[in-house]
Coordinates of C-alpha atoms and ligand atoms in Angstrom, one line a residue:
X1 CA 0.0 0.0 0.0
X2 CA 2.9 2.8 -1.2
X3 CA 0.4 6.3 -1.6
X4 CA -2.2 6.5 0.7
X5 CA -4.0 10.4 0.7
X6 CA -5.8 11.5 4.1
X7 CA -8.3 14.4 4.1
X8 CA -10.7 16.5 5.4
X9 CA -14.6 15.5 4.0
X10 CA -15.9 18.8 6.0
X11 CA -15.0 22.3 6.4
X12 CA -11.6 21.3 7.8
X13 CA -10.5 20.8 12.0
X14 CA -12.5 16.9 11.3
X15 CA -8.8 15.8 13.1
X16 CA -6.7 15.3 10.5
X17 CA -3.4 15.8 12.2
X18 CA -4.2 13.5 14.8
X19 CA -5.0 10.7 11.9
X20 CA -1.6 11.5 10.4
X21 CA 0.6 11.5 13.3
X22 CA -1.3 8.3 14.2
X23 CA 0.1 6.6 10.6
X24 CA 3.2 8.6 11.1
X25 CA 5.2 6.0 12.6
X26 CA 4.3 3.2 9.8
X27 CA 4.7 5.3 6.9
X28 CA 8.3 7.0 5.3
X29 CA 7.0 10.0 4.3
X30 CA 4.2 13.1 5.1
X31 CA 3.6 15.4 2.5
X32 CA 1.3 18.7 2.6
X33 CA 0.7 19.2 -0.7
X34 CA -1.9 22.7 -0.3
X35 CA -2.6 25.3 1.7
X36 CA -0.3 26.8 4.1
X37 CA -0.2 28.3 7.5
X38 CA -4.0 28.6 7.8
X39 CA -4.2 25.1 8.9
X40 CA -4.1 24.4 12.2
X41 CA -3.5 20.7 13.5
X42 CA -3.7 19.6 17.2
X43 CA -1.4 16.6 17.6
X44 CA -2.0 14.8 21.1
X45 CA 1.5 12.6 22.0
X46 CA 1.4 11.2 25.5
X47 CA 1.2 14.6 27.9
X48 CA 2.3 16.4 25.0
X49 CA 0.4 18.8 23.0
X50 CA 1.6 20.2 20.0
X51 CA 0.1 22.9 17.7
X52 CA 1.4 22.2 13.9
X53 CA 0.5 24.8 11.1
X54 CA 2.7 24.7 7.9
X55 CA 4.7 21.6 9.1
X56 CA 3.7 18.0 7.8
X57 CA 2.0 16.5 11.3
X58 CA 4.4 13.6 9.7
X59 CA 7.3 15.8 12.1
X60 CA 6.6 14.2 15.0
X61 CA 7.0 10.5 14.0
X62 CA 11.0 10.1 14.2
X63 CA 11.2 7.5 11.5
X64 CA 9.3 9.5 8.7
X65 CA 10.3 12.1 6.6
X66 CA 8.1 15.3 6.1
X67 CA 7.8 16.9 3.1
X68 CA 6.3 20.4 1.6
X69 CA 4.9 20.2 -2.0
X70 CA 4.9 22.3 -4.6
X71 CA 1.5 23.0 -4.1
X72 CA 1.6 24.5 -0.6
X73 CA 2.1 28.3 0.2
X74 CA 5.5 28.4 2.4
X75 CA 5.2 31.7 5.0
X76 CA 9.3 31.5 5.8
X77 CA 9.5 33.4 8.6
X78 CA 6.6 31.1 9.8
X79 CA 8.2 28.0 8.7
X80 CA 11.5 28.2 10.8
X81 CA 9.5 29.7 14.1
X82 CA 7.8 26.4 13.7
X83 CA 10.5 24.4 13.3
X84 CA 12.6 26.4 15.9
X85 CA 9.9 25.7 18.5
X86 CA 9.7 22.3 18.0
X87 CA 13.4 21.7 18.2
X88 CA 12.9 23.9 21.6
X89 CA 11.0 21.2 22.5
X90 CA 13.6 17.8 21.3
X91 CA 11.7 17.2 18.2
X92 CA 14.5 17.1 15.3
X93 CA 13.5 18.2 12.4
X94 CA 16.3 18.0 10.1
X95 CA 14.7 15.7 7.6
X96 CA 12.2 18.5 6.5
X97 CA 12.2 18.1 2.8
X98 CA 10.5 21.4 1.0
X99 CA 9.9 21.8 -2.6
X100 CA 12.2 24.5 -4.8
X101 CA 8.8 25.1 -6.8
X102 CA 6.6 26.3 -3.7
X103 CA 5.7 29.5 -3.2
X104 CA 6.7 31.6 -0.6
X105 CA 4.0 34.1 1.4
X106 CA 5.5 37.9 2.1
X107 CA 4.2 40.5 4.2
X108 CA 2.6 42.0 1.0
X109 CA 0.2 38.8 0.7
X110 CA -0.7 39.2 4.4
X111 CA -1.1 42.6 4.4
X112 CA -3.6 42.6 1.0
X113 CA -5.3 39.8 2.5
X114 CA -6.1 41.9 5.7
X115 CA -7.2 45.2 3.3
X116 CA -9.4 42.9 1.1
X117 CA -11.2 41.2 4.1
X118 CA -11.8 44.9 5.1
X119 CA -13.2 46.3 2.6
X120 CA -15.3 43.3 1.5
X121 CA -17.0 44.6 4.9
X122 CA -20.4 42.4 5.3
X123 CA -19.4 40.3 2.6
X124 CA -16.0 39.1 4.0
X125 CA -14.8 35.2 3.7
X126 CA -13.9 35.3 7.3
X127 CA -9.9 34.6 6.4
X128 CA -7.5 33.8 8.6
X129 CA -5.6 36.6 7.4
X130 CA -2.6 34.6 6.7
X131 CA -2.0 36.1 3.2
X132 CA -3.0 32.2 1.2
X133 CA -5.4 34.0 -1.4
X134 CA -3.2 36.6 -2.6
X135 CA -0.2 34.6 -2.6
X136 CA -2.4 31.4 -5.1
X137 CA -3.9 34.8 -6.8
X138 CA -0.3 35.8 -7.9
X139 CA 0.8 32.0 -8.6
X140 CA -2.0 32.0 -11.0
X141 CA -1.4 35.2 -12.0
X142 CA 2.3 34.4 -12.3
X143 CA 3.5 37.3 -10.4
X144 CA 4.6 34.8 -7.6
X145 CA 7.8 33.8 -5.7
X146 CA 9.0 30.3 -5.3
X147 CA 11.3 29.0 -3.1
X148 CA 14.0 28.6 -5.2
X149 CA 14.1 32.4 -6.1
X150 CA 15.5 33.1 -3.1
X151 CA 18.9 31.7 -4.2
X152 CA 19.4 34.0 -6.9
X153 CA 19.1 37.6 -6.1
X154 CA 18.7 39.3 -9.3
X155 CA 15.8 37.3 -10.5
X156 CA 13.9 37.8 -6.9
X157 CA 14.3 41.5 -7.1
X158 CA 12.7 41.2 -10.0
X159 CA 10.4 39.2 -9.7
X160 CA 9.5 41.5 -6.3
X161 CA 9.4 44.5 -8.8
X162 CA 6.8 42.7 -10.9
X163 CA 4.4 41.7 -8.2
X164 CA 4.5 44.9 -6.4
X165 CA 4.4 47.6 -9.2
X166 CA 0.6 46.7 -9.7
X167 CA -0.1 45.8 -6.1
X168 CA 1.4 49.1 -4.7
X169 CA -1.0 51.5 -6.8
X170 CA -4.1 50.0 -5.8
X171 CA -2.6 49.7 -2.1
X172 CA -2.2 53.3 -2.7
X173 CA -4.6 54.6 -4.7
X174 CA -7.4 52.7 -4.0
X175 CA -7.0 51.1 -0.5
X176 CA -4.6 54.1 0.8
X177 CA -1.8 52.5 2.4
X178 CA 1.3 53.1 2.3
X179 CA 3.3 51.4 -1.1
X180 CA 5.4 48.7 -0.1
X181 CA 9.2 48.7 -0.5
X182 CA 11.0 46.7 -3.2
X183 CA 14.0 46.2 -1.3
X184 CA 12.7 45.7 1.9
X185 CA 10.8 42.7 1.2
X186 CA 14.1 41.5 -1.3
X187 CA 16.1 42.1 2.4
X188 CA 13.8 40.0 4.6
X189 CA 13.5 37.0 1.7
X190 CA 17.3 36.6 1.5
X191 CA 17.3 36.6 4.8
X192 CA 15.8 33.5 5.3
X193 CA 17.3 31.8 2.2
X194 CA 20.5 30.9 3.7
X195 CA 18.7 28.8 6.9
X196 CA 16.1 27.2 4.1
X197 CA 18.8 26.4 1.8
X198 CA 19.0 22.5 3.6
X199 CA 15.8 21.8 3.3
X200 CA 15.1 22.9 -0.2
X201 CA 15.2 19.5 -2.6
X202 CA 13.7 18.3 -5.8
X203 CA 10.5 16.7 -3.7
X204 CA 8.8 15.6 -7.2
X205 CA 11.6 13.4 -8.0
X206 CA 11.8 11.9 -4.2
X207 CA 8.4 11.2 -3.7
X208 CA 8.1 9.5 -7.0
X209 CA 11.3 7.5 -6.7
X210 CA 10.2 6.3 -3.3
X211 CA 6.6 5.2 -4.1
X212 CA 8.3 3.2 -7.2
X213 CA 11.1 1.4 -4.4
X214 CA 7.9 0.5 -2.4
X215 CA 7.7 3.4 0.6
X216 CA 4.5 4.7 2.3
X217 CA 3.8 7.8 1.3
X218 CA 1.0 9.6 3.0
X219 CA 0.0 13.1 1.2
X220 CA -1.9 14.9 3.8
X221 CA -4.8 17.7 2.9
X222 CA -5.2 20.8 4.9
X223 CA -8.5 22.5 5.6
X224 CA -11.5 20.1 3.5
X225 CA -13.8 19.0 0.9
X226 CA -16.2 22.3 1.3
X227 CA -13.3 24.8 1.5
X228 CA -12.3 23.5 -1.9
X229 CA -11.7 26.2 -4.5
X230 CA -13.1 24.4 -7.0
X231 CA -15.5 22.2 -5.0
X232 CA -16.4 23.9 -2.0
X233 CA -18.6 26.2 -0.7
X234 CA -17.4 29.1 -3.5
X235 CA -16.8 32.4 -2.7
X236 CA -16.6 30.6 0.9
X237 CA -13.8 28.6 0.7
X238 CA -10.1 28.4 1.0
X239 CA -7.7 29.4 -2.5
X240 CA -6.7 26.0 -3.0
X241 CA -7.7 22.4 -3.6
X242 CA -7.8 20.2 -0.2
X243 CA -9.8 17.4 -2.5
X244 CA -7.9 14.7 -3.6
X245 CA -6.9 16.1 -7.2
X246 CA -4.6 18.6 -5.4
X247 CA -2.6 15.5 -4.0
X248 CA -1.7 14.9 -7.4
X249 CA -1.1 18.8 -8.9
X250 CA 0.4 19.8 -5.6
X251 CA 3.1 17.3 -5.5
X252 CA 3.5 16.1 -9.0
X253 CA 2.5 12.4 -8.5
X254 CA 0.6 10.8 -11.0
X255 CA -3.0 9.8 -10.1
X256 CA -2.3 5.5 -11.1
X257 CA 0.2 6.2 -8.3
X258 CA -2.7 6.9 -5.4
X259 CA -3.9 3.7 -3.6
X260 CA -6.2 4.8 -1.3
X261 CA -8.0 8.5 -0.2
X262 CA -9.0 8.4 3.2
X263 CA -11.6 11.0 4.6
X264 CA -11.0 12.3 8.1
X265 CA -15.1 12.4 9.2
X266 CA -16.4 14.8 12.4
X267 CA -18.7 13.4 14.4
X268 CA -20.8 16.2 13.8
X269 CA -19.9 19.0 11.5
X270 CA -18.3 22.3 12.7
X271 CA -17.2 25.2 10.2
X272 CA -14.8 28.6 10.8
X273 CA -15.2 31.6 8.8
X274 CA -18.3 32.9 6.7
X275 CA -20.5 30.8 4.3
X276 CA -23.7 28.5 4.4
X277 CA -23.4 25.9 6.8
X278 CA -27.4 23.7 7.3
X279 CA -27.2 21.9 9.7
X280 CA -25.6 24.9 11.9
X281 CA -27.1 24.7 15.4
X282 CA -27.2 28.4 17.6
X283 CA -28.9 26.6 20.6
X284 CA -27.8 24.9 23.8
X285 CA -26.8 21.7 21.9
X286 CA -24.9 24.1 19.2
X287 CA -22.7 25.0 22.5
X288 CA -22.4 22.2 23.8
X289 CA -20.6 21.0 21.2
X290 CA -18.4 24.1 20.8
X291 CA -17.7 23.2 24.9
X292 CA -17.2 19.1 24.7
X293 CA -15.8 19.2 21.4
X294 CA -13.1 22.1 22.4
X295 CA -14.0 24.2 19.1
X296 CA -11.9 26.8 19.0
X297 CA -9.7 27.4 16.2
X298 CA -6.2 26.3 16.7
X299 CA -4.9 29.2 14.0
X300 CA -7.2 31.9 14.8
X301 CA -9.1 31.5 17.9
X302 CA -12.2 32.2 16.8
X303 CA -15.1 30.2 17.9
X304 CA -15.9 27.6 15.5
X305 CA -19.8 27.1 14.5
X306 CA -21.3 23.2 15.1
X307 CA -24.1 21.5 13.7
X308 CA -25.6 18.0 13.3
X309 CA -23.1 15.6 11.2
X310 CA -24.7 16.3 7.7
X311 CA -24.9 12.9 5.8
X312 CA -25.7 14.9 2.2
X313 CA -21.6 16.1 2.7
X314 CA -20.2 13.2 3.9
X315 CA -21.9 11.6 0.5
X316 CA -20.4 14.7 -1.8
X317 CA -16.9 14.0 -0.1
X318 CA -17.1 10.5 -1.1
X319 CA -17.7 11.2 -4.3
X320 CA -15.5 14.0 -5.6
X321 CA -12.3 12.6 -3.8
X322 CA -13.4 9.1 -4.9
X323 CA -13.4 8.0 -0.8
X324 CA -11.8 4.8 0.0
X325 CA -12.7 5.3 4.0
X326 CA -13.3 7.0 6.1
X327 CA -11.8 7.9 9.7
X328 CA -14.7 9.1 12.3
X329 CA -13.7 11.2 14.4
X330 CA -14.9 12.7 18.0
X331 CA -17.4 9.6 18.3
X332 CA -16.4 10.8 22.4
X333 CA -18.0 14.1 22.3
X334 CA -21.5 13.1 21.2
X335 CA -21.7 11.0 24.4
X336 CA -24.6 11.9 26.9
X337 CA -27.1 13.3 24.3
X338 CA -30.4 11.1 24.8
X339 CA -31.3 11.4 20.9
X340 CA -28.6 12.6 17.8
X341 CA -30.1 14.5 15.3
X342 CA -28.5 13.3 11.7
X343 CA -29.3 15.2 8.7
X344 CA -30.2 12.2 5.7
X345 CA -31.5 14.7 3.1
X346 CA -32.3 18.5 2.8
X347 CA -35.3 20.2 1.8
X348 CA -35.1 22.4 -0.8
X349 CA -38.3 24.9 -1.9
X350 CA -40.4 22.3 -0.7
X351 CA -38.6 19.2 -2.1
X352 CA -36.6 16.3 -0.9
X353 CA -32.7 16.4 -2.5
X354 CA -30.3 13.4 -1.3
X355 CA -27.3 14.9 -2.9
X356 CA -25.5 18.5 -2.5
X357 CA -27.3 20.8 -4.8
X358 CA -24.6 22.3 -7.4
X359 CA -26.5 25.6 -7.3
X360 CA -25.6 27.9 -4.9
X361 CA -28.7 29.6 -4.2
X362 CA -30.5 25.9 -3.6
X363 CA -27.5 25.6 -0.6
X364 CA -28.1 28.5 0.4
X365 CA -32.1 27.6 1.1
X366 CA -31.3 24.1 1.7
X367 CA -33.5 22.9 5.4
X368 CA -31.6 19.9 6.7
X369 CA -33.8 16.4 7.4
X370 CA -33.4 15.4 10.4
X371 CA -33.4 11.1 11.6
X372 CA -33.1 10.6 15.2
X373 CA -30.9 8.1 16.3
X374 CA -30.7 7.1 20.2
X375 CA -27.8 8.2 22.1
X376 CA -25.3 6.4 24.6
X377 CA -23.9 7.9 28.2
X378 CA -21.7 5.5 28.5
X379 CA -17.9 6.6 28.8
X380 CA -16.2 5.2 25.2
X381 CA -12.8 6.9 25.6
X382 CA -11.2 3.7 26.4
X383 CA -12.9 1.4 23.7
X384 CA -9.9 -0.1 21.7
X385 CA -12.3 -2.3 19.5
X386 CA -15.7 -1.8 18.0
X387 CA -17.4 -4.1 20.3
X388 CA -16.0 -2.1 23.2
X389 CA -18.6 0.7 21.9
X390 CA -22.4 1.0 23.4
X391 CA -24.7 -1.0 21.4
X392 CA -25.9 2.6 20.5
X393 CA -22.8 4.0 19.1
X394 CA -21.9 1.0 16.9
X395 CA -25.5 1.8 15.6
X396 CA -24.5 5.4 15.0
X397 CA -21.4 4.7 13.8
X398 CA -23.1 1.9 11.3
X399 CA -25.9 4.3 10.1
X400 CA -23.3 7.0 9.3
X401 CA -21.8 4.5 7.4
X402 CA -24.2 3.5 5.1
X403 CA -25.5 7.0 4.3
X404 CA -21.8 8.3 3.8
X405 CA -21.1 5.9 0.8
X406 CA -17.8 4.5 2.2
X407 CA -16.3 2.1 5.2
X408 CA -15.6 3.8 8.2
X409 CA -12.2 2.2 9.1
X410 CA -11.6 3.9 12.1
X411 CA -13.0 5.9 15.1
X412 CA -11.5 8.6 17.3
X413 CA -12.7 8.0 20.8
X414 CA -10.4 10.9 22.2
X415 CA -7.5 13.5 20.9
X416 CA -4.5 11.0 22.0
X417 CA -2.8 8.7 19.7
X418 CA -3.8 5.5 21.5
X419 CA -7.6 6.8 21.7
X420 CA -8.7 5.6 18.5
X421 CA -10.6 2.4 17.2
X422 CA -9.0 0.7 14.3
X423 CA -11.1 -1.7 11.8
X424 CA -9.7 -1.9 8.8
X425 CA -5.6 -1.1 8.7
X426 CA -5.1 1.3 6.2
X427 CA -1.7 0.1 5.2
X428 CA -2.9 -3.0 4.5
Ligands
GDP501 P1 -7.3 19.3 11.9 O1 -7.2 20.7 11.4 O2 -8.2 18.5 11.0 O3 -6.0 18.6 12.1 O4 -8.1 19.3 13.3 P2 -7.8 20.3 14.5 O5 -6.6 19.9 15.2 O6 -7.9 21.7 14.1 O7 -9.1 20.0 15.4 C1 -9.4 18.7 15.8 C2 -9.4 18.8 17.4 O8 -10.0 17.6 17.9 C3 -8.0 18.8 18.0 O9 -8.0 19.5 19.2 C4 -7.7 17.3 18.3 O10 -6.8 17.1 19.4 C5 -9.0 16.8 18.6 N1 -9.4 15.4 18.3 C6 -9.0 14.7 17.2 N2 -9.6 13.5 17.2 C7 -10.3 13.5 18.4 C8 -11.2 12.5 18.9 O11 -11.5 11.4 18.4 N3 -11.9 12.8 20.1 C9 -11.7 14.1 20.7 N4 -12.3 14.3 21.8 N5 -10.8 15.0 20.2 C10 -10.2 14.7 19.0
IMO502 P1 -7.3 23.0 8.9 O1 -6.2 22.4 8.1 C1 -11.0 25.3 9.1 C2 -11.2 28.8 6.4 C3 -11.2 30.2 7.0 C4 -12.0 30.9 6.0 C5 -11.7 30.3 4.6 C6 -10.6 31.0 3.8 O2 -7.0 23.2 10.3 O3 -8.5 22.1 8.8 P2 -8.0 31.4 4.1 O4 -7.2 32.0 5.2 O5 -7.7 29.9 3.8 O6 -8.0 32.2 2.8 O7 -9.5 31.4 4.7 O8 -11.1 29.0 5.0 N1 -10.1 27.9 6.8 C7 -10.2 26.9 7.6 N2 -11.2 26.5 8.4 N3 -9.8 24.7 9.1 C8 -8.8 25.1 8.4 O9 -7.6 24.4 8.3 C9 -8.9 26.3 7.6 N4 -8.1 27.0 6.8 C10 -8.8 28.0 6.3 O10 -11.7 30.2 8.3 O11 -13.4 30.6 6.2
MG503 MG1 -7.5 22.6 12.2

């Protein structure tokens, strides 16, 4: 089983850094392969807690080697305070592998993020302001900086020079800030080149190589299926593709080179930022969940919103990452309720739609339908097989199943490694 891809079927947080780290010790390498610093993963080890953004959560696991892909946004003044702080704390990180052909994040994408958002007013995305759409807006634009520019001064100035000359007038003219300096930013970039430089490898080549000499590879998505640029929530989502697809385009491995995508599955369902959201809850059950479930952003802050686990998404994730499993997670914090709500369908001006409605406007109005399904109080953070679980929870955790359109292969019964439930290896 060489190329395994884990991600998130939600609106990202489902846990997907505690599912790597988990594999992490039986695979050889973790690769991001999108996104950037606006992830956020909490990764539990013993009495340890660590809080992983850019980094692979593949850095903790001693035998496995992390990678960054092309396809990821690389904040560097970001990258080496994360890997300075873990090396604060013993982890070694010198096997960081990080592609020539990223591109890199500079104060002028974090600071046009932070305008936009502002005077979008009302209509903001809710970013976390971390500069990812501006610096995907310039890749596609190709006004951006990679990596590898930093190793030749003359083309980064210039490259600087490009990118800013458009950016500085509407900075100026229209959103009246101050223009940003050429050669300050050119400054702070070569700056970092020199401590970068060992890390900074041909990543297309070694991930290919490996997969062809047998090694595990896990690619591992940030954020999820609805924050998908292309199939997500749209203008509500993230700048780049979490779905399985971006495995591929973000790290240059072929598709016949992919064995198995693995969804990481909430529970329930909880989203950050703006956007439509059905089965969002703004009761006493809606903060309960945010309590249990500790749903606080691990980048921002911000209070995330919960809701009902929303079967109609779980369905859409299945099918346009082509699901092999999926990994429930957070079966723990849904203990005590008496009934769960699940949502099976929505309603839509009046009708009945099983599958997530491709017009935005029909999201927008879509009513979740609720089944009930009966609840458990036992405690189930020490179940190590399915049997362990309350006749109640297997039968949650079986319905789910079968309205999701994929096996569930394992459960998270609490945020530590050894709290999970495994069914099916995934490495088998
Ligand atoms: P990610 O962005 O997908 O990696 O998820 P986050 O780390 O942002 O949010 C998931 C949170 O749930 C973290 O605090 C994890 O430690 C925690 N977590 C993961 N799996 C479980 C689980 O099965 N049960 C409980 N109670 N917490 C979990
Ligand atoms: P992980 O990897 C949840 C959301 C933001 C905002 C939208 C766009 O921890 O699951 P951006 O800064 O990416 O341009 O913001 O996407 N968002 C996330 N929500 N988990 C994440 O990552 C997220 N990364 C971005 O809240 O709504
Ligand atoms: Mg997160």
């Amino acid at each position: 089983m060489p190329a395994l891809v884990l991600l998130g079927a939600q609106w990202g947080d489902e846990g997907k850094g505690k599912a790597t780290d988990l594999l992490g010790g039986s695979v050889d390498y973790v690769v991001r392969y999108q996104g950037g610093n606006n992830a956020g993963h909490t990764v539990v080890v013993g009495d340890q807690k660590y809080a992983l953004h850019l980094l692979p959560s593949g850095i903790l696991s001693p035998g496995c080697t992390p990678v960054i892909g092309n396809g990821v946004v690389v904040d560097p003044a970001v990258l080496l305070s994360e890997l300075s702080g873990l090396n604060e704390r013993g982890v070694d990180t010198s096997k960081l592998l990080l592609s020539g052909n990223a591109h890199l994040i500079t104060p002028y994408h974090t600071t046009v993020d932070k305008v936009t958002e502002r005077f979008l007013g009302k209509r903001k995305i809710g970013t976390t302001g971390r500069g990812i759409g501006p610096t995907y807006a310039d890749k596609i634009n190709r006004v951006g900086i990679r990596v590898q520019d930093l190793y030749d001064e003359s083309i980064l100035t210039q490259k600087v020079e490009a990118a800013l000359d458009f950016k500085n007038q509407i900075l100026a003219k229209l959103y009246n800030r101050r223009a940003i300096d050429v050669a300050q930013i050119v400054d702070e970039m070569l700056g970092y080149a020199e401590q970068i430089k060992p890390f900074v490898a041909d990543t297309t080549l070694i991930l290919n190589n490996a997969i062809d000499e047998g090694k595990v590879v896990l690619f591992e998505g940030g954020q999820g299926t609805l924050l998908d640029v292309d199939h997500g929530t749209y203008p509500f989502v993230t700048s780049s593709n979490p779905t399985a697809g971006g495995a591929c385009t973000g790290t240059g491995v072929g598709p016949t080179k992919i064995n198995r995508v693995i969804g990481i599955l909430k529970a329930y369902t909880t989203r950050v930022g703006a956007g439509p959201f059905p089965t969002e809850l703004f009761d006493k059950d809606g903060e309960a969940l945010r309590t249990i479930g500790g749903e606080r952003g691990v980048t921002t802050g911000r209070d995330r919103r919960c809701g009902w686990f929303d079967a109609v998404i779980a369905r859409y994730a299945t099918r346009v990452n082509g699901l092999t499993d999926f990994f429930l997670t957070k079966l723990d914090v849904l203990t005590g309720w008496e009934q769960i709500p699940v949502c099976v369908a929505y309603e839509i001006d009046g009708k009945r739609v099983e599958e997530l409605p491709y017009s935005q406007s029909d999201f927008h109005h879509a009513k979740p339908v609720y089944e009930m399904l009966p609840g458990w109080s036992e405690d189930i953070s020490k179940a190590k097989t399915f049997s362990d679980l309350p006749k109640n929870a297997q039968a949650y955790v079986k319905a789910l199943e079968e309205m999701s359109g994929a096996p569930i292969s394992a459960i998270g019964v609490g945020p530590g490694r050894d709290e999970t439930i495994e069914i099916n290896s995934f490495l088998s």
